């Protein structure tokens, strides 16, 4: 692997046939050329990609005939031309969950199952797919991230395949599964003594100093757009219609805002009709700055120091927290926060009702949906999609004691018979 500490030239223009759409400031509206920049140089507001309103958009049949990856929606993604990397991420299953729907007291429920996302088993594959191609278009040879775990897995995996160098910064005490599933790809993995917010600050400084493409810092505008594909897939997989409600876990708050944007873009394109779904968010109580902002109803996010086992969503000062809260309120949704015990119970419920093993963020989402149902925020005619964003094998610590419930026997039929008899009395009682 090529390792280089020397500064790379600041890249601002596309260097291959691959192009990137320009940016606009979400705050002051200033237009910016396509560039690896995080913020507007006029007002320091966040920038986002702008698309040519005159571009030709595909119809349902055209999209449906394309290959099963998130690039089937490329007209709504910020990369122009044939993507150079990660051609096969996206199109995860949408699975109906009738038992969960009964438990929630609603008409229908589906799991958008990004636990089986290719290649790194979380929805972060979507955002890295757009960011790594933006990096390629800018001629950036070293990418990186500040991560709570899943983004580290995704950047390391996508960079390995693309043959790019990767510098990955994580809090020093992440779950073993997350660390191993990053280190295996042999990136430059750095464990930082501090919270995610400390890691993020350090990473932003390193990006400036060394000219790296940090996917969730200076490539963030391009990164975020990848999340919209979750909304596009939900709409297409439901038969080109929208659910009445959707719930997602929140870390930096980006996914929730991009679900809203994705549904909106499909409505604008006439690919689906009807009302925007109500958008709900879930966080663990030990780090719930966005949910508490929604509860308070004001516009000032109060940063928190994370204390929860839901490490993947433990961002105390979420960059998109205020826009996430605004979108949740504007769509008529709500945000719940749940205890660590409740989110572990949520992991078990999802596994036992749906046969899907999710990490702590998935448990948070299921527990959040149950809390919404108890609070009367879901209605009997609701059709809810639960975005389940990462695989349970990544956070075994959360449920490790389940293994102890399996009895150990000698290889004798008599021992099985004894167990079967005991199970009979138990189910009869
Ligand atoms: C990153 C992440 C999220 C939420 O991401 P946002 O920063 O809010 O976009 C949700 N679930 C999992 C498993 C994640 O890794
Ligand atoms: Zn601006």
Tab-separated table of C-alpha atoms and ligand atoms in Angstrom:
chain	number	residue	atom	x	y	z
A	1	UNK	CA	0.000	0.000	0.000
A	2	UNK	CA	1.274	3.466	-0.866
A	3	UNK	CA	1.663	5.636	2.207
A	4	UNK	CA	2.240	9.316	1.861
A	5	UNK	CA	2.276	12.100	4.379
A	6	UNK	CA	3.197	14.817	1.933
A	7	UNK	CA	0.462	17.342	1.230
A	8	UNK	CA	-1.448	16.666	-1.959
A	9	UNK	CA	-2.329	19.569	-4.214
A	10	UNK	CA	-5.689	21.074	-3.357
A	11	UNK	CA	-7.936	19.721	-6.038
A	12	UNK	CA	-10.819	21.835	-7.189
A	13	UNK	CA	-11.616	20.732	-10.695
A	14	UNK	CA	-12.622	17.411	-12.127
A	15	UNK	CA	-9.593	15.575	-13.500
A	16	UNK	CA	-11.150	12.611	-15.252
A	17	UNK	CA	-14.139	12.144	-17.484
A	18	UNK	CA	-15.979	11.797	-14.208
A	19	UNK	CA	-17.746	15.004	-13.217
A	20	UNK	CA	-19.297	16.363	-10.062
A	21	UNK	CA	-22.247	18.747	-9.810
A	22	UNK	CA	-21.662	22.247	-8.362
A	23	UNK	CA	-22.638	23.363	-4.876
A	24	UNK	CA	-24.963	25.962	-3.408
A	25	UNK	CA	-25.066	27.351	0.122
A	26	UNK	CA	-28.138	26.194	2.009
A	27	UNK	CA	-27.924	29.312	4.154
A	28	UNK	CA	-27.217	32.325	1.875
A	29	UNK	CA	-27.801	30.741	-1.543
A	30	UNK	CA	-24.303	31.572	-2.892
A	31	UNK	CA	-23.252	29.366	-5.822
A	32	UNK	CA	-19.942	27.465	-5.613
A	33	UNK	CA	-18.005	25.433	-8.161
A	34	UNK	CA	-17.759	21.711	-7.494
A	35	UNK	CA	-15.053	21.358	-4.838
A	36	UNK	CA	-14.114	19.341	-1.762
A	37	UNK	CA	-15.334	22.013	0.662
A	38	UNK	CA	-17.522	21.652	3.728
A	39	UNK	CA	-18.866	25.173	4.108
A	40	UNK	CA	-19.750	28.350	2.230
A	41	UNK	CA	-16.854	30.835	2.175
A	42	UNK	CA	-19.354	33.729	2.307
A	43	UNK	CA	-21.343	32.793	5.421
A	44	UNK	CA	-19.903	29.473	6.717
A	45	UNK	CA	-23.272	27.811	6.088
A	46	UNK	CA	-23.523	24.188	4.875
A	47	UNK	CA	-23.268	23.596	1.110
A	48	UNK	CA	-25.205	21.069	-0.930
A	49	UNK	CA	-25.142	19.842	-4.539
A	50	UNK	CA	-27.331	21.550	-7.152
A	51	UNK	CA	-28.659	19.660	-10.136
A	52	UNK	CA	-29.445	21.020	-13.574
A	53	UNK	CA	-33.236	21.465	-13.505
A	54	UNK	CA	-33.295	20.892	-17.282
A	55	UNK	CA	-31.660	17.449	-17.110
A	56	UNK	CA	-33.651	14.543	-18.510
A	57	UNK	CA	-35.165	12.367	-15.798
A	58	UNK	CA	-35.996	8.691	-16.337
A	59	UNK	CA	-39.489	7.255	-15.944
A	60	UNK	CA	-40.439	4.263	-13.772
A	61	UNK	CA	-39.862	1.665	-16.478
A	62	UNK	CA	-36.438	3.028	-17.378
A	63	UNK	CA	-35.318	2.931	-13.748
A	64	UNK	CA	-36.793	-0.537	-13.211
A	65	UNK	CA	-34.840	-1.911	-16.186
A	66	UNK	CA	-31.479	-0.760	-14.801
A	67	UNK	CA	-29.126	-2.963	-12.816
A	68	UNK	CA	-29.865	-3.412	-9.113
A	69	UNK	CA	-27.589	-0.845	-7.513
A	70	UNK	CA	-28.123	2.650	-6.169
A	71	UNK	CA	-26.713	4.025	-9.446
A	72	UNK	CA	-30.109	3.250	-11.033
A	73	UNK	CA	-31.044	6.676	-9.563
A	74	UNK	CA	-27.928	8.421	-10.904
A	75	UNK	CA	-29.847	11.458	-12.224
A	76	UNK	CA	-30.438	12.397	-8.550
A	77	UNK	CA	-26.826	11.703	-7.460
A	78	UNK	CA	-24.009	14.285	-7.637
A	79	UNK	CA	-21.704	12.283	-9.932
A	80	UNK	CA	-21.810	12.962	-13.682
A	81	UNK	CA	-20.678	10.158	-15.972
A	82	UNK	CA	-19.905	6.507	-15.313
A	83	UNK	CA	-18.904	5.986	-11.640
A	84	UNK	CA	-15.345	4.739	-11.246
A	85	UNK	CA	-15.799	2.941	-7.922
A	86	UNK	CA	-18.380	0.930	-5.969
A	87	UNK	CA	-20.760	0.113	-8.830
A	88	UNK	CA	-22.799	-2.397	-6.828
A	89	UNK	CA	-23.932	-0.865	-3.539
A	90	UNK	CA	-27.639	-0.418	-2.757
A	91	UNK	CA	-30.903	-2.205	-3.540
A	92	UNK	CA	-31.180	-3.889	-0.144
A	93	UNK	CA	-34.377	-5.833	0.645
A	94	UNK	CA	-37.617	-4.231	1.811
A	95	UNK	CA	-39.224	-6.918	3.958
A	96	UNK	CA	-42.831	-6.849	5.188
A	97	UNK	CA	-43.117	-7.355	8.955
A	98	UNK	CA	-46.722	-8.310	9.820
A	99	UNK	CA	-45.998	-9.388	13.408
A	100	UNK	CA	-44.210	-6.136	14.133
A	101	UNK	CA	-47.150	-4.256	12.552
A	102	UNK	CA	-49.566	-6.028	14.943
A	103	UNK	CA	-47.308	-5.229	17.880
A	104	UNK	CA	-47.334	-1.547	16.823
A	105	UNK	CA	-51.093	-1.530	16.219
A	106	UNK	CA	-50.728	-0.310	12.620
A	107	UNK	CA	-51.922	-1.524	9.222
A	108	UNK	CA	-48.578	-2.557	7.719
A	109	UNK	CA	-44.869	-2.375	8.536
A	110	UNK	CA	-41.744	-3.037	6.494
A	111	UNK	CA	-38.067	-3.295	7.359
A	112	UNK	CA	-35.693	-1.530	4.962
A	113	UNK	CA	-32.922	-3.996	5.609
A	114	UNK	CA	-29.555	-2.270	5.300
A	115	UNK	CA	-28.037	-4.842	7.696
A	116	UNK	CA	-27.193	-6.692	4.469
A	117	UNK	CA	-25.807	-3.667	2.629
A	118	UNK	CA	-22.908	-4.479	0.302
A	119	UNK	CA	-20.056	-4.562	1.142
A	120	UNK	CA	-19.859	-3.487	4.795
A	121	UNK	CA	-23.269	-4.354	6.287
A	122	UNK	CA	-24.522	-0.862	7.082
A	123	UNK	CA	-26.206	1.998	5.264
A	124	UNK	CA	-22.872	3.880	5.343
A	125	UNK	CA	-22.025	2.021	2.108
A	126	UNK	CA	-24.486	4.380	0.382
A	127	UNK	CA	-22.782	7.596	1.478
A	128	UNK	CA	-19.275	6.280	0.854
A	129	UNK	CA	-20.295	5.234	-2.658
A	130	UNK	CA	-21.095	8.819	-3.681
A	131	UNK	CA	-18.186	10.333	-1.703
A	132	UNK	CA	-15.517	7.999	-3.133
A	133	UNK	CA	-16.580	8.822	-6.684
A	134	UNK	CA	-16.527	12.551	-5.886
A	135	UNK	CA	-12.985	12.021	-4.543
A	136	UNK	CA	-12.068	10.254	-7.800
A	137	UNK	CA	-13.477	13.124	-9.860
A	138	UNK	CA	-11.397	15.613	-7.821
A	139	UNK	CA	-8.266	13.510	-8.303
A	140	UNK	CA	-7.971	12.864	-4.550
A	141	UNK	CA	-5.905	9.718	-3.837
A	142	UNK	CA	-6.330	9.579	-0.052
A	143	UNK	CA	-9.741	9.435	1.576
A	144	UNK	CA	-10.690	9.219	5.226
A	145	UNK	CA	-13.338	9.750	7.853
A	146	UNK	CA	-14.143	10.458	11.463
A	147	UNK	CA	-16.395	7.613	12.486
A	148	UNK	CA	-18.467	6.039	15.240
A	149	UNK	CA	-17.781	2.651	13.600
A	150	UNK	CA	-19.887	1.897	10.550
A	151	UNK	CA	-18.449	4.690	8.446
A	152	UNK	CA	-14.964	3.397	9.300
A	153	UNK	CA	-15.972	-0.081	8.069
A	154	UNK	CA	-17.383	1.361	4.848
A	155	UNK	CA	-14.528	3.761	4.015
A	156	UNK	CA	-11.951	1.027	4.663
A	157	UNK	CA	-13.780	-1.521	2.497
A	158	UNK	CA	-14.546	0.810	-0.422
A	159	UNK	CA	-11.006	2.301	-0.375
A	160	UNK	CA	-9.402	-1.157	-0.365
A	161	UNK	CA	-11.336	-2.184	-3.438
A	162	UNK	CA	-10.625	1.117	-5.212
A	163	UNK	CA	-6.920	0.928	-4.371
A	164	UNK	CA	-7.000	4.265	-2.527
A	165	UNK	CA	-5.218	5.108	0.711
A	166	UNK	CA	-7.493	5.609	3.705
A	167	UNK	CA	-6.920	7.422	7.005
A	168	UNK	CA	-9.599	6.474	9.481
A	169	UNK	CA	-10.107	8.102	12.872
A	170	UNK	CA	-12.323	6.526	15.553
A	171	UNK	CA	-12.834	6.899	19.314
A	172	UNK	CA	-10.311	4.570	21.006
A	173	UNK	CA	-12.902	2.440	22.826
A	174	UNK	CA	-15.269	1.319	20.015
A	175	UNK	CA	-16.758	-2.186	19.898
A	176	UNK	CA	-14.320	-4.926	18.841
A	177	UNK	CA	-16.507	-5.869	15.849
A	178	UNK	CA	-16.342	-2.345	14.457
A	179	UNK	CA	-12.583	-2.075	14.960
A	180	UNK	CA	-11.838	-5.503	13.459
A	181	UNK	CA	-14.166	-4.928	10.490
A	182	UNK	CA	-12.144	-1.809	9.710
A	183	UNK	CA	-8.613	-3.001	10.459
A	184	UNK	CA	-9.031	-6.095	8.269
A	185	UNK	CA	-8.871	-3.884	5.153
A	186	UNK	CA	-5.458	-2.547	6.273
A	187	UNK	CA	-6.212	1.203	6.196
A	188	UNK	CA	-4.342	3.687	8.380
A	189	UNK	CA	-6.648	3.200	11.385
A	190	UNK	CA	-6.110	5.641	14.239
A	191	UNK	CA	-7.807	5.345	17.634
A	192	UNK	CA	-8.198	8.708	19.343
A	193	UNK	CA	-8.585	9.175	23.092
A	194	UNK	CA	-11.754	11.241	23.112
A	195	UNK	CA	-15.394	11.347	22.033
A	196	UNK	CA	-16.574	11.322	18.432
A	197	UNK	CA	-16.725	15.127	18.509
A	198	UNK	CA	-13.012	15.268	19.456
A	199	UNK	CA	-12.230	12.797	16.666
A	200	UNK	CA	-14.191	14.850	14.164
A	201	UNK	CA	-12.410	18.095	15.049
A	202	UNK	CA	-8.997	16.439	14.701
A	203	UNK	CA	-9.998	14.911	11.404
A	204	UNK	CA	-11.152	18.274	9.973
A	205	UNK	CA	-7.751	19.769	10.842
A	206	UNK	CA	-5.936	16.821	9.250
A	207	UNK	CA	-8.006	17.190	6.070
A	208	UNK	CA	-6.910	20.836	5.772
A	209	UNK	CA	-3.275	20.072	6.507
A	210	UNK	CA	-2.799	17.059	4.231
A	211	UNK	CA	-5.362	17.669	1.483
A	212	UNK	CA	-7.219	14.431	2.172
A	213	UNK	CA	-10.792	13.808	1.123
A	214	UNK	CA	-12.576	13.238	4.406
A	215	UNK	CA	-15.906	11.793	3.333
A	216	UNK	CA	-17.967	13.301	6.160
A	217	UNK	CA	-16.058	16.594	6.381
A	218	UNK	CA	-14.876	18.200	3.122
A	219	UNK	CA	-16.751	15.690	0.925
A	220	UNK	CA	-19.849	15.851	3.146
A	221	UNK	CA	-22.056	17.553	0.536
A	222	UNK	CA	-21.486	14.649	-1.863
A	223	UNK	CA	-21.550	12.004	0.861
A	224	UNK	CA	-24.996	13.028	2.172
A	225	UNK	CA	-26.676	12.573	-1.210
A	226	UNK	CA	-26.019	8.819	-1.065
A	227	UNK	CA	-28.541	8.539	1.787
A	228	UNK	CA	-31.365	9.683	-0.508
A	229	UNK	CA	-31.192	6.324	-2.279
A	230	UNK	CA	-32.771	4.706	0.769
A	231	UNK	CA	-35.904	6.818	0.121
A	232	UNK	CA	-35.811	6.082	-3.626
A	233	UNK	CA	-35.579	2.331	-3.029
A	234	UNK	CA	-38.417	2.382	-0.480
A	235	UNK	CA	-40.678	4.167	-2.990
A	236	UNK	CA	-39.796	1.811	-5.849
A	237	UNK	CA	-40.006	-1.356	-3.732
A	238	UNK	CA	-43.455	-0.375	-2.419
A	239	UNK	CA	-44.611	-0.326	-6.061
A	240	UNK	CA	-43.947	3.357	-6.761
A	241	UNK	CA	-45.772	4.761	-3.766
A	242	UNK	CA	-44.844	6.273	-0.410
A	243	UNK	CA	-45.488	4.893	3.063
A	244	UNK	CA	-47.455	7.100	5.484
A	245	UNK	CA	-44.557	7.135	7.956
A	246	UNK	CA	-40.884	6.260	8.171
A	247	UNK	CA	-38.588	5.973	11.195
A	248	UNK	CA	-34.776	6.087	11.183
A	249	UNK	CA	-32.031	6.220	13.788
A	250	UNK	CA	-30.193	9.534	14.113
A	251	UNK	CA	-26.488	10.168	14.686
A	252	UNK	CA	-25.373	13.305	12.827
A	253	UNK	CA	-28.957	13.751	11.623
A	254	UNK	CA	-28.114	13.447	7.923
A	255	UNK	CA	-30.119	10.315	7.062
A	256	UNK	CA	-33.389	11.820	8.298
A	257	UNK	CA	-32.905	15.002	6.240
A	258	UNK	CA	-31.986	12.998	3.133
A	259	UNK	CA	-34.998	10.700	3.431
A	260	UNK	CA	-37.133	13.852	3.280
A	261	UNK	CA	-35.163	15.155	0.297
A	262	UNK	CA	-35.350	11.825	-1.545
A	263	UNK	CA	-39.118	11.430	-1.110
A	264	UNK	CA	-39.548	15.070	-2.170
A	265	UNK	CA	-37.501	14.599	-5.331
A	266	UNK	CA	-39.542	11.553	-6.397
A	267	UNK	CA	-42.771	13.504	-5.782
A	268	UNK	CA	-41.401	16.437	-7.827
A	269	UNK	CA	-40.440	14.063	-10.646
A	270	UNK	CA	-43.974	12.630	-10.690
A	271	UNK	CA	-42.640	9.114	-9.996
A	272	UNK	CA	-44.892	8.872	-6.926
A	273	UNK	CA	-48.028	10.729	-5.846
A	274	UNK	CA	-49.598	11.708	-2.576
A	275	UNK	CA	-48.389	13.059	0.738
A	276	UNK	CA	-44.858	13.101	2.105
A	277	UNK	CA	-44.421	10.457	4.796
A	278	UNK	CA	-44.290	11.675	8.398
A	279	UNK	CA	-40.634	11.356	9.338
A	280	UNK	CA	-39.748	9.997	12.787
A	281	UNK	CA	-36.318	9.795	14.386
A	282	UNK	CA	-34.933	7.639	17.191
A	283	UNK	CA	-31.952	8.075	19.502
A	284	UNK	CA	-30.644	6.446	22.652
A	285	UNK	CA	-31.411	8.506	25.783
A	286	UNK	CA	-27.686	8.526	26.611
A	287	UNK	CA	-27.079	10.686	23.516
A	288	UNK	CA	-30.271	12.301	22.246
A	289	UNK	CA	-29.556	15.936	21.371
A	290	UNK	CA	-31.824	15.845	18.287
A	291	UNK	CA	-34.747	14.080	19.986
A	292	UNK	CA	-34.561	16.527	22.900
A	293	UNK	CA	-34.513	19.454	20.458
A	294	UNK	CA	-37.694	18.115	18.828
A	295	UNK	CA	-39.278	17.740	22.294
A	296	UNK	CA	-38.362	21.268	23.384
A	297	UNK	CA	-39.613	22.765	20.131
A	298	UNK	CA	-37.006	25.551	19.923
A	299	UNK	CA	-34.147	25.866	17.411
A	300	UNK	CA	-31.046	25.621	19.629
A	301	UNK	CA	-29.323	22.270	19.729
A	302	UNK	CA	-27.753	21.536	23.126
A	303	UNK	CA	-24.680	19.286	22.675
A	304	UNK	CA	-24.350	16.248	24.947
A	305	UNK	CA	-21.562	13.985	26.177
A	306	UNK	CA	-22.569	10.483	24.973
A	307	UNK	CA	-23.260	7.773	27.559
A	308	UNK	CA	-24.889	4.866	25.739
A	309	UNK	CA	-24.085	1.454	24.290
A	310	UNK	CA	-25.505	2.723	20.966
A	311	UNK	CA	-22.064	3.857	19.865
A	312	UNK	CA	-22.915	4.129	16.163
A	313	UNK	CA	-25.360	6.950	16.859
A	314	UNK	CA	-23.427	8.594	19.713
A	315	UNK	CA	-22.726	12.022	18.202
A	316	UNK	CA	-23.067	14.654	20.922
A	317	UNK	CA	-22.953	17.668	18.584
A	318	UNK	CA	-24.688	16.468	15.393
A	319	UNK	CA	-23.902	18.614	12.319
A	320	UNK	CA	-27.365	18.156	10.779
A	321	UNK	CA	-29.234	18.113	14.098
A	322	UNK	CA	-31.153	21.349	13.627
A	323	UNK	CA	-32.277	20.589	10.077
A	324	UNK	CA	-33.252	17.059	11.133
A	325	UNK	CA	-35.414	18.426	13.969
A	326	UNK	CA	-37.028	20.985	11.649
A	327	UNK	CA	-37.837	18.336	9.027
A	328	UNK	CA	-39.266	15.979	11.617
A	329	UNK	CA	-41.606	18.705	12.892
A	330	UNK	CA	-42.527	20.001	9.402
A	331	UNK	CA	-43.583	16.557	8.174
A	332	UNK	CA	-45.753	15.975	11.246
A	333	UNK	CA	-43.364	13.391	12.688
A	334	UNK	CA	-41.723	13.163	16.092
A	335	UNK	CA	-38.527	11.902	17.730
A	336	UNK	CA	-38.246	9.419	20.589
A	337	UNK	CA	-35.316	8.534	22.781
A	338	UNK	CA	-35.068	5.172	24.482
A	339	UNK	CA	-33.009	3.639	27.296
A	340	UNK	CA	-30.175	1.190	26.630
A	341	UNK	CA	-32.362	-1.608	28.124
A	342	UNK	CA	-35.193	-0.710	25.735
A	343	UNK	CA	-32.904	-0.707	22.703
A	344	UNK	CA	-31.481	-4.113	23.588
A	345	UNK	CA	-35.085	-5.362	23.908
A	346	UNK	CA	-35.683	-3.783	20.481
A	347	UNK	CA	-32.841	-5.850	18.982
A	348	UNK	CA	-34.499	-9.022	20.375
A	349	UNK	CA	-37.977	-8.023	19.160
A	350	UNK	CA	-36.727	-7.384	15.626
A	351	UNK	CA	-34.854	-10.695	15.585
A	352	UNK	CA	-37.784	-12.729	16.954
A	353	UNK	CA	-40.529	-11.009	14.917
A	354	UNK	CA	-38.695	-10.550	11.620
A	355	UNK	CA	-35.613	-12.791	11.529
A	356	UNK	CA	-33.306	-9.807	11.187
A	357	UNK	CA	-30.316	-9.257	13.474
A	358	UNK	CA	-29.518	-5.546	13.835
A	359	UNK	CA	-26.923	-3.593	15.717
A	360	UNK	CA	-27.752	-1.130	18.503
A	361	UNK	CA	-29.053	1.545	16.091
A	362	UNK	CA	-31.646	-0.969	14.811
A	363	UNK	CA	-32.713	-1.744	18.374
A	364	UNK	CA	-33.060	1.995	18.965
A	365	UNK	CA	-35.311	2.304	15.905
A	366	UNK	CA	-37.597	-0.574	16.900
A	367	UNK	CA	-37.787	0.629	20.520
A	368	UNK	CA	-38.472	4.145	19.217
A	369	UNK	CA	-41.354	2.855	17.056
A	370	UNK	CA	-42.838	1.007	20.057
A	371	UNK	CA	-42.600	4.191	22.136
A	372	UNK	CA	-44.343	6.168	19.365
A	373	UNK	CA	-47.126	3.576	19.249
A	374	UNK	CA	-47.607	3.756	23.042
A	375	UNK	CA	-47.740	7.561	22.847
A	376	UNK	CA	-50.484	7.358	20.198
A	377	UNK	CA	-48.301	8.914	17.499
A	378	UNK	CA	-48.925	6.006	15.090
A	379	UNK	CA	-52.453	5.332	13.876
A	380	UNK	CA	-54.228	2.051	12.954
A	381	UNK	CA	-54.105	2.908	9.238
A	382	UNK	CA	-50.395	3.784	9.258
A	383	UNK	CA	-47.998	2.076	6.846
A	384	UNK	CA	-44.568	2.421	8.460
A	385	UNK	CA	-41.108	1.696	7.068
A	386	UNK	CA	-38.420	1.113	9.696
A	387	UNK	CA	-34.909	1.907	8.411
A	388	UNK	CA	-32.685	-0.745	9.978
A	389	UNK	CA	-29.211	0.483	9.266
A	390	UNK	CA	-26.509	-1.921	10.513
A	391	UNK	CA	-25.828	-5.602	11.233
A	392	UNK	CA	-25.999	-7.106	14.736
A	393	UNK	CA	-22.732	-9.050	14.470
A	394	UNK	CA	-21.000	-5.664	14.696
A	395	UNK	CA	-22.227	-5.028	18.258
A	396	UNK	CA	-22.283	-8.469	19.888
A	397	UNK	CA	-21.435	-6.864	23.229
A	398	UNK	CA	-25.022	-5.570	23.419
A	399	UNK	CA	-26.567	-9.046	23.345
A	400	UNK	CA	-23.603	-11.320	24.196
A	401	UNK	CA	-25.399	-13.008	27.081
A	402	UNK	CA	-27.942	-14.682	24.755
A	403	UNK	CA	-25.370	-17.395	24.055
A	404	UNK	CA	-25.545	-18.517	27.710
A	405	UNK	CA	-29.209	-19.516	27.273
A	406	UNK	CA	-28.227	-22.536	25.100
A	407	UNK	CA	-27.910	-25.725	27.197
A	408	UNK	CA	-24.849	-27.967	26.788
A	409	UNK	CA	-25.515	-31.735	26.645
A	410	UNK	CA	-23.682	-35.014	25.988
A	411	UNK	CA	-24.189	-36.393	22.442
A	412	UNK	CA	-27.018	-38.688	23.702
A	413	UNK	CA	-30.636	-38.874	22.558
A	414	UNK	CA	-31.670	-39.230	26.230
A	415	UNK	CA	-30.415	-35.687	26.887
A	416	UNK	CA	-32.401	-34.309	23.946
A	417	UNK	CA	-35.508	-36.153	25.175
A	418	UNK	CA	-35.095	-34.567	28.607
A	419	UNK	CA	-34.875	-31.125	27.030
A	420	UNK	CA	-37.910	-31.824	24.813
A	421	UNK	CA	-39.949	-32.980	27.845
A	422	UNK	CA	-39.011	-29.826	29.711
A	423	UNK	CA	-39.949	-27.684	26.697
A	424	UNK	CA	-43.356	-29.508	26.557
A	425	UNK	CA	-44.136	-28.710	30.189
A	426	UNK	CA	-43.051	-25.141	29.633
A	427	UNK	CA	-45.276	-24.601	26.583
A	428	UNK	CA	-48.202	-26.397	28.324
A	429	UNK	CA	-48.014	-24.122	31.358
B	1	LIG	C1	-24.329	6.625	10.845
B	1	LIG	C2	-25.463	5.754	11.237
B	1	LIG	C3	-26.785	6.228	11.363
B	1	LIG	C4	-27.239	7.663	11.253
B	1	LIG	O1	-26.529	8.464	10.518
B	1	LIG	P1	-26.704	10.045	10.372
B	1	LIG	O2	-25.374	10.577	10.811
B	1	LIG	O3	-27.809	10.503	11.292
B	1	LIG	O4	-26.987	10.216	8.962
B	1	LIG	C5	-27.764	5.311	11.630
B	1	LIG	N1	-27.498	4.011	11.816
B	1	LIG	C6	-26.258	3.521	11.730
B	1	LIG	C7	-26.047	2.069	11.969
B	1	LIG	C8	-25.188	4.371	11.434
B	1	LIG	O5	-23.963	3.858	11.360
B	2	LIG	ZN1	-23.453	30.932	2.391
